[in-house]
Coordinates of C-alpha atoms and ligand atoms in Angstrom, one line a residue:
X1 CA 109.0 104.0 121.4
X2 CA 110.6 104.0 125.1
X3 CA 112.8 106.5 126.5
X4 CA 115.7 104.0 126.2
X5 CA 115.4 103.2 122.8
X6 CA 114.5 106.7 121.2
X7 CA 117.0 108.0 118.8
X8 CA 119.1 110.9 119.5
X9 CA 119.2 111.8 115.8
X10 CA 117.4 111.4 112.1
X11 CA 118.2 112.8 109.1
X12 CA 115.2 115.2 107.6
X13 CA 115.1 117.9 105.2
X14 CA 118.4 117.6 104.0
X15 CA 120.2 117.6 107.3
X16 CA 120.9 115.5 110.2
X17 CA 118.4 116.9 113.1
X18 CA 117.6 116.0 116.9
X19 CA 115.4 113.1 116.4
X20 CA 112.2 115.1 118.0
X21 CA 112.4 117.4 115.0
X22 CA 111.8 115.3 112.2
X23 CA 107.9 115.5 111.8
X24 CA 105.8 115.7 109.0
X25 CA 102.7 118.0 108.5
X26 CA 99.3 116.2 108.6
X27 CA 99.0 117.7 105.4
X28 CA 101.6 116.0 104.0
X29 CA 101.1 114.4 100.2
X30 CA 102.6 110.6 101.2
X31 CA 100.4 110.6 104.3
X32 CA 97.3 111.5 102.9
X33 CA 97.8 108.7 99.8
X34 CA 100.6 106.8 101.2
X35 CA 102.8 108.4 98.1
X36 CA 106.3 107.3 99.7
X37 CA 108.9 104.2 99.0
X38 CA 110.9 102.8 102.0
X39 CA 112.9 100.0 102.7
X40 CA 113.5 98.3 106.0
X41 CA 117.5 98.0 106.5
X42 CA 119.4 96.3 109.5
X43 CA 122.6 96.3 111.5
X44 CA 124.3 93.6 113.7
X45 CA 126.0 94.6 116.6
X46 CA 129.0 92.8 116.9
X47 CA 130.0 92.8 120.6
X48 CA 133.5 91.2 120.0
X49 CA 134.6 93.5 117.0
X50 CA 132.7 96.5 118.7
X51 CA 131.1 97.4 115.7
X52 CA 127.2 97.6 114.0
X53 CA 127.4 95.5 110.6
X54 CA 125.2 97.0 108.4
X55 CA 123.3 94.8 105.9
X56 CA 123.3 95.1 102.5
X57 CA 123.1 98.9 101.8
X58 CA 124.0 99.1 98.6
X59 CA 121.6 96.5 97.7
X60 CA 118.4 98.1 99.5
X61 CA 119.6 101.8 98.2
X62 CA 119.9 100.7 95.0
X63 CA 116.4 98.7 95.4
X64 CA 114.7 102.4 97.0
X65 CA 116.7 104.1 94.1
X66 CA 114.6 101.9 91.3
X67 CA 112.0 102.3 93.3
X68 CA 111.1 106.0 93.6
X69 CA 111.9 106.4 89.8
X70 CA 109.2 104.1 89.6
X71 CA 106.9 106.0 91.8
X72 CA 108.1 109.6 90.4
X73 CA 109.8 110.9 93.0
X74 CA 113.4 112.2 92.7
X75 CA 115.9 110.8 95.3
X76 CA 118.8 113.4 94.9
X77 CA 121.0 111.3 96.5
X78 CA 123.3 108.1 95.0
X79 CA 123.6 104.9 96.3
X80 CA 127.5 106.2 97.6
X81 CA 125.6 109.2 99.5
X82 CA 122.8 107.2 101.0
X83 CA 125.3 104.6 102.7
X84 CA 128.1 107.2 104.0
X85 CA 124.4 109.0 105.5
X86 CA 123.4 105.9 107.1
X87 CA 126.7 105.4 108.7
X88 CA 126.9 108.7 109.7
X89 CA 123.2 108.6 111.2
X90 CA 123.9 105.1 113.4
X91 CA 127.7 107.1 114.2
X92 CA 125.6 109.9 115.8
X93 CA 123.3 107.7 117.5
X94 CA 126.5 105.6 118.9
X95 CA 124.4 103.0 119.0
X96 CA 125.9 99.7 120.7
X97 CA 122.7 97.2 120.0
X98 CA 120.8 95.6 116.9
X99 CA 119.7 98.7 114.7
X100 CA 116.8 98.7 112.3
X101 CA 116.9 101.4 109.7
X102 CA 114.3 103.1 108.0
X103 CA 114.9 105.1 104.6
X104 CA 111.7 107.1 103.2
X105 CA 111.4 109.1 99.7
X106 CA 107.7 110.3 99.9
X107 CA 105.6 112.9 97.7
X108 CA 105.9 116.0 100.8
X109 CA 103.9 119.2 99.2
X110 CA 101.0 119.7 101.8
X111 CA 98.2 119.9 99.4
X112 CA 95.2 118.1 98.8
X113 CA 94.8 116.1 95.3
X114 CA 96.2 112.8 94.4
X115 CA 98.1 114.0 91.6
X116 CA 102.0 113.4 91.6
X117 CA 103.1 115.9 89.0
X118 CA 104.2 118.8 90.4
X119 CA 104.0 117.8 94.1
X120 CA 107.5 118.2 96.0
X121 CA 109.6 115.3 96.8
X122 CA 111.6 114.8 100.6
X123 CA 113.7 112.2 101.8
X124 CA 114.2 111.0 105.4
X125 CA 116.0 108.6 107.5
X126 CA 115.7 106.8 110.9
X127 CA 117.6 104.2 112.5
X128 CA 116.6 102.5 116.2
X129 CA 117.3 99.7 118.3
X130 CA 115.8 96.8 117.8
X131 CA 115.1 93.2 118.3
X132 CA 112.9 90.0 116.5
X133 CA 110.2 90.7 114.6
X134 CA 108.8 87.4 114.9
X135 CA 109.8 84.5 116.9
X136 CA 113.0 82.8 115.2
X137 CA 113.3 80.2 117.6
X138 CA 109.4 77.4 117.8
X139 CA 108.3 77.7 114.5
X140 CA 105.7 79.9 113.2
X141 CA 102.5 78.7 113.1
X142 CA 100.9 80.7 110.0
X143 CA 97.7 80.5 107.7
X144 CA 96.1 82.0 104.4
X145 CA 95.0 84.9 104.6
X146 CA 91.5 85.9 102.8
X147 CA 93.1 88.9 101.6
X148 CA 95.3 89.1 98.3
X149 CA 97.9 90.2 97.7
X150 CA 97.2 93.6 95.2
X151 CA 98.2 93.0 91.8
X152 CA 101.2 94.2 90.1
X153 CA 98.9 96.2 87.9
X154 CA 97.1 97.8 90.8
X155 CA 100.0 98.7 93.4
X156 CA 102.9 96.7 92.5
X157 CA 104.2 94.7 95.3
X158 CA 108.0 95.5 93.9
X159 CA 107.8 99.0 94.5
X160 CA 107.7 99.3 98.1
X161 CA 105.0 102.0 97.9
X162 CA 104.2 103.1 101.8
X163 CA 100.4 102.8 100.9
X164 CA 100.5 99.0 100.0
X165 CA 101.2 98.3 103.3
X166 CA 97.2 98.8 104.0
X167 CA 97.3 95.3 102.4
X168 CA 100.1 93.9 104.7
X169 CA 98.6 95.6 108.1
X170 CA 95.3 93.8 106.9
X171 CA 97.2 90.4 106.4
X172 CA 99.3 90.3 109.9
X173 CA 96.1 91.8 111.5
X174 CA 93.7 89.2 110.2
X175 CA 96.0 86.4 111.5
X176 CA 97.5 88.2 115.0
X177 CA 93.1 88.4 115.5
X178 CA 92.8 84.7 114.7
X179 CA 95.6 83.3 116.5
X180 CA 98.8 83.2 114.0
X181 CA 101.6 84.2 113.8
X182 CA 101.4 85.1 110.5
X183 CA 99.3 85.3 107.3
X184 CA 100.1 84.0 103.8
X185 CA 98.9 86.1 100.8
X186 CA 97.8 84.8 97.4
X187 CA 98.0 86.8 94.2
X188 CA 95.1 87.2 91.5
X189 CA 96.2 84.2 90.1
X190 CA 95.8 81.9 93.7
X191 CA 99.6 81.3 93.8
X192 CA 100.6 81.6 97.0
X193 CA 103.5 84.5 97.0
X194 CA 104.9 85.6 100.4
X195 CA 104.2 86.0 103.8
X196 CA 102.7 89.6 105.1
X197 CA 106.2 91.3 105.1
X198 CA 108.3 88.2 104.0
X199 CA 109.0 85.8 101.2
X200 CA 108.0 82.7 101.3
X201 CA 110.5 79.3 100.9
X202 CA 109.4 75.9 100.9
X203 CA 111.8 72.6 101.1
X204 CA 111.1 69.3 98.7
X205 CA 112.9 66.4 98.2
X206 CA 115.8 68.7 99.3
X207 CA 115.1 71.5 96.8
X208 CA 113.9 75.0 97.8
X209 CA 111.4 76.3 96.4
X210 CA 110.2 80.0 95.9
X211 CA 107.8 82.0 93.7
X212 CA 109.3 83.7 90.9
X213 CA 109.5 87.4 90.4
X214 CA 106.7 87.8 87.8
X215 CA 104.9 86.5 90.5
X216 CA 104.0 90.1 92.1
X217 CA 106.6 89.5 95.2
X218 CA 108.8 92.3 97.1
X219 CA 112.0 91.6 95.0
X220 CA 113.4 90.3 98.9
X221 CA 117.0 90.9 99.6
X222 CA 116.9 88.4 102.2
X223 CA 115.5 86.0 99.5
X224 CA 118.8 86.6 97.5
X225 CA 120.9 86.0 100.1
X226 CA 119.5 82.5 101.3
X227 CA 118.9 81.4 97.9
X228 CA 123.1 82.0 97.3
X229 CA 123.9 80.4 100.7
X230 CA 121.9 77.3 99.8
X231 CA 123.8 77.2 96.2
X232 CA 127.2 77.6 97.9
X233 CA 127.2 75.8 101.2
X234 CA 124.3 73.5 101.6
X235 CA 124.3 72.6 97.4
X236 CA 120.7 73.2 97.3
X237 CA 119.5 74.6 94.4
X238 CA 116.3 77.0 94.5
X239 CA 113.5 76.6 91.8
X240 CA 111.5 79.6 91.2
X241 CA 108.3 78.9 89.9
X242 CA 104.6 79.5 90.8
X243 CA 103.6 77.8 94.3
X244 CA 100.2 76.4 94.6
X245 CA 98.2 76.7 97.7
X246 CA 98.2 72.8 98.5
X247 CA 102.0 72.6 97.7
X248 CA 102.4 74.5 101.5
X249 CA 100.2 71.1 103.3
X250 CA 103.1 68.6 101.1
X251 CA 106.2 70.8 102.6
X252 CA 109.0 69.2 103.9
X253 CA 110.2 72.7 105.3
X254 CA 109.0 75.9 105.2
X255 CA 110.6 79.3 106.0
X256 CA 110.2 83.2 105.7
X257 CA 112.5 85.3 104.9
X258 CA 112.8 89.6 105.2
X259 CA 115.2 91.8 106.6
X260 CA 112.6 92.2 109.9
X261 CA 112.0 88.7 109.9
X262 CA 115.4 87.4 109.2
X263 CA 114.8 83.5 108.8
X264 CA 111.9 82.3 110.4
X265 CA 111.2 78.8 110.2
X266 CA 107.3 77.7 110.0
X267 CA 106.0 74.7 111.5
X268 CA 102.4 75.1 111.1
X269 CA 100.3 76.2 108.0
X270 CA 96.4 76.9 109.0
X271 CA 97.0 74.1 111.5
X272 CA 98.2 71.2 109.8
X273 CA 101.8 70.5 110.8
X274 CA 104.6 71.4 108.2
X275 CA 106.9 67.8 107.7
X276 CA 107.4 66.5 111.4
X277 CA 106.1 69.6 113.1
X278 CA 109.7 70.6 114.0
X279 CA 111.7 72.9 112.7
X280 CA 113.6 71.4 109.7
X281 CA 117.4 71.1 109.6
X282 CA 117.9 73.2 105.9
X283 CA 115.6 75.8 107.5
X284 CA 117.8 76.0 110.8
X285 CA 121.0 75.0 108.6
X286 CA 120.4 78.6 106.5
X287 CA 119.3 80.4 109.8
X288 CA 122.3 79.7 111.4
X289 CA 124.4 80.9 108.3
X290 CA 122.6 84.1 107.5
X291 CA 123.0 85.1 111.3
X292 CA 126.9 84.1 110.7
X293 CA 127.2 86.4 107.6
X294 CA 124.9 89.1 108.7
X295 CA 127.2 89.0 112.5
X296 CA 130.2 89.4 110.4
X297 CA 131.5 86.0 111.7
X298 CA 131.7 84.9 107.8
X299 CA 134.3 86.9 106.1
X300 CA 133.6 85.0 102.8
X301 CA 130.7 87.3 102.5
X302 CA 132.0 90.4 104.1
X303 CA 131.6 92.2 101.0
X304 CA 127.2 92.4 102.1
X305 CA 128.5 94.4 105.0
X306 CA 129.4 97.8 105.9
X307 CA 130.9 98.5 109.0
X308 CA 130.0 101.2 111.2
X309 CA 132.3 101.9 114.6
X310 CA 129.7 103.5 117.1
X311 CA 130.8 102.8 120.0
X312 CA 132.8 104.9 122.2
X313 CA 136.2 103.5 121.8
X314 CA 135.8 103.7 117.8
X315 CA 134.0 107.0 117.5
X316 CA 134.9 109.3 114.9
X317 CA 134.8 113.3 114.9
X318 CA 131.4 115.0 115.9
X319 CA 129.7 116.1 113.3
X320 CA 127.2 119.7 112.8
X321 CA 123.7 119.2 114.1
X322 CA 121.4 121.1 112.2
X323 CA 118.2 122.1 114.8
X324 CA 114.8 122.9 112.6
Ligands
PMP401 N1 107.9 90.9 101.0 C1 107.4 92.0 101.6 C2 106.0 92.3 101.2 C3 108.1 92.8 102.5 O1 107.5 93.8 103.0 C4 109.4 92.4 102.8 C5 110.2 93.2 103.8 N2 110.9 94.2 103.2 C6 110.0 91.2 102.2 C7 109.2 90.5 101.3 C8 111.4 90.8 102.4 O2 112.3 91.7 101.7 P1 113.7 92.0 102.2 O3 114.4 90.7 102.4 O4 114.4 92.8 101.2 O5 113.6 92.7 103.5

């Protein structure tokens, strides 16, 4: 991370600190054996309302909420707490740019043993500037990867467990090394599932289509969102069911979706071109209006957003800084 982009602030340990103060020991439980659930949470500047939009936080605190219960590790904070934090945190930073946010419950005793009874549970938060993770604009050009996806019985993909992501550094590493974008994971059952970080959408006959959730997919809250602004403006319906590898070469359109990702159209899959080779008109019909609602330039679907005034002109009273 730059200079220019470093946060000022985090929240660690139960209070809001100078972002160079929020470390963990090497010791650390969730570092060791990647014992932690996060989610990956953004906001929109809007330059005309002077304002950061914030996406979806009741949706992703309710998701990390399900989440760590799953994984045993007590979040003593509600979904109301978590979003009046995260609008305090971006407040502090006054950020005036794009904002990812990073939320992490995570096993914290410093002790060596895999066990989770017992071990001591923290909670932090991060939030800094930031841009694309992967182009919007040309098209992906993406392949299968020849790792799978870990089964729901072995790490469950739904979870958001920090140690999965092994399996998703192997998948985006495998194709950055040979040339892609990005990589394509299969589950146990050869169904293709999702994209490294992303879900996966394909366009038929004008139909989406998108693998189910018994599938062993991150339950995406992007997915949600595209799959209601295809019902209600584009009267496309969305069939979930299981995606065979093949089905990805007979594509009209294909596009990924994730809150880092956003919606990234894909024109190529392990070299053969997806439809025409260009980027389809649902994919960039639904890009467009996700980057409308997200924005806040669609007030039918203000009620995903939480506003956040961090810039000068709208800032509110300082708050205590708690220095550890
Ligand atoms: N699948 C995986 C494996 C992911 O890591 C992500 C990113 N969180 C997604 C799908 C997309 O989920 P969301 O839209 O909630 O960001």
């Amino acid at each position: 991370m730059t200079d220019s982009n470093k946060p000022r602030y985090a929240f660690f340990d139960g209070d809001f600190v100078p972002f160079e103060n929020a470390k963990v020991s090497v010791m650390t439980h969730a570092f060791n054996y990647g014992t932690g659930v996060f989610e990956g949470i953004r906001g929109y500047w809007n330059d005309d309302h002077q304002r950061l939009y914030l996406v979806a936080l009741r949706e992703h605190y309710s998701r990390l909420r399900k989440n760590s219960a799953m994984m045993c590790i007590a979040l003593p904070y509600t979904v109301d707490e978590l979003i009046d934090m995260t609008v305090r945190l971006v407040t502090m930073n006054e950020f005036s740019s794009d904002v990812y946010i990073r939320p992490i419950a995570y096993k914290s005793s410093e002790q060596i043993g895999v066990s989770m009874e017992g071990v001591a549970d923290a909670f932090t938060l991060i939030a800094a500037p930031f841009g694309n993770y992967v182009d919007i604009d040309r098209g992906l050009s993406v392949t299968v990867s020849s790792w799978q996806r870990t089964a729901d019985n072995a790490i469950p993909g739904r979870a958001k467990v920090t140690g999965n992501y092994a399996n998703t550094a192997l998948v985006k590493n495998e194709a950055v090394m040979n040339g892609y974008d990005e990589g394509l994971v299969l589950n146990h059952l050869g169904h293709v599932i999702e994209g490294s970080a992303e879900n996966l959408f394909l366009v038929r006959d004008n139909v989406l289509l998108t693998p189910g959730r018994e599938e062993g997919i991150l339950e995406g809250i992007t997915r949600d969102i595209i799959i209601r602004l295809a019902a209600a403006e584009l009267d496309c319906a969305t069939i979930e069911r299981p995606i065979a590898r093949s089905e990805l070469y007979y594509a009209d359109e294909i596009f990924l979706t994730g809150t880092g990702a956003q919606v990234a159209p894909v024109t190529q899959v392990d070299r053969r071109k997806v439809g025409n080779g260009q980027v389809g008109p649902i994919s960039r019909a639904l890009q467009k209006m996700y980057f409308d609602v997200v924005r806040g330039r669609n007030n039918k679907y203000a009620s995903l957003l939480t506003p956040a005034e961090t810039s000068a002109a709208g800032q509110r009273a300082p708050v205590s800084v708690t220095a550890h």
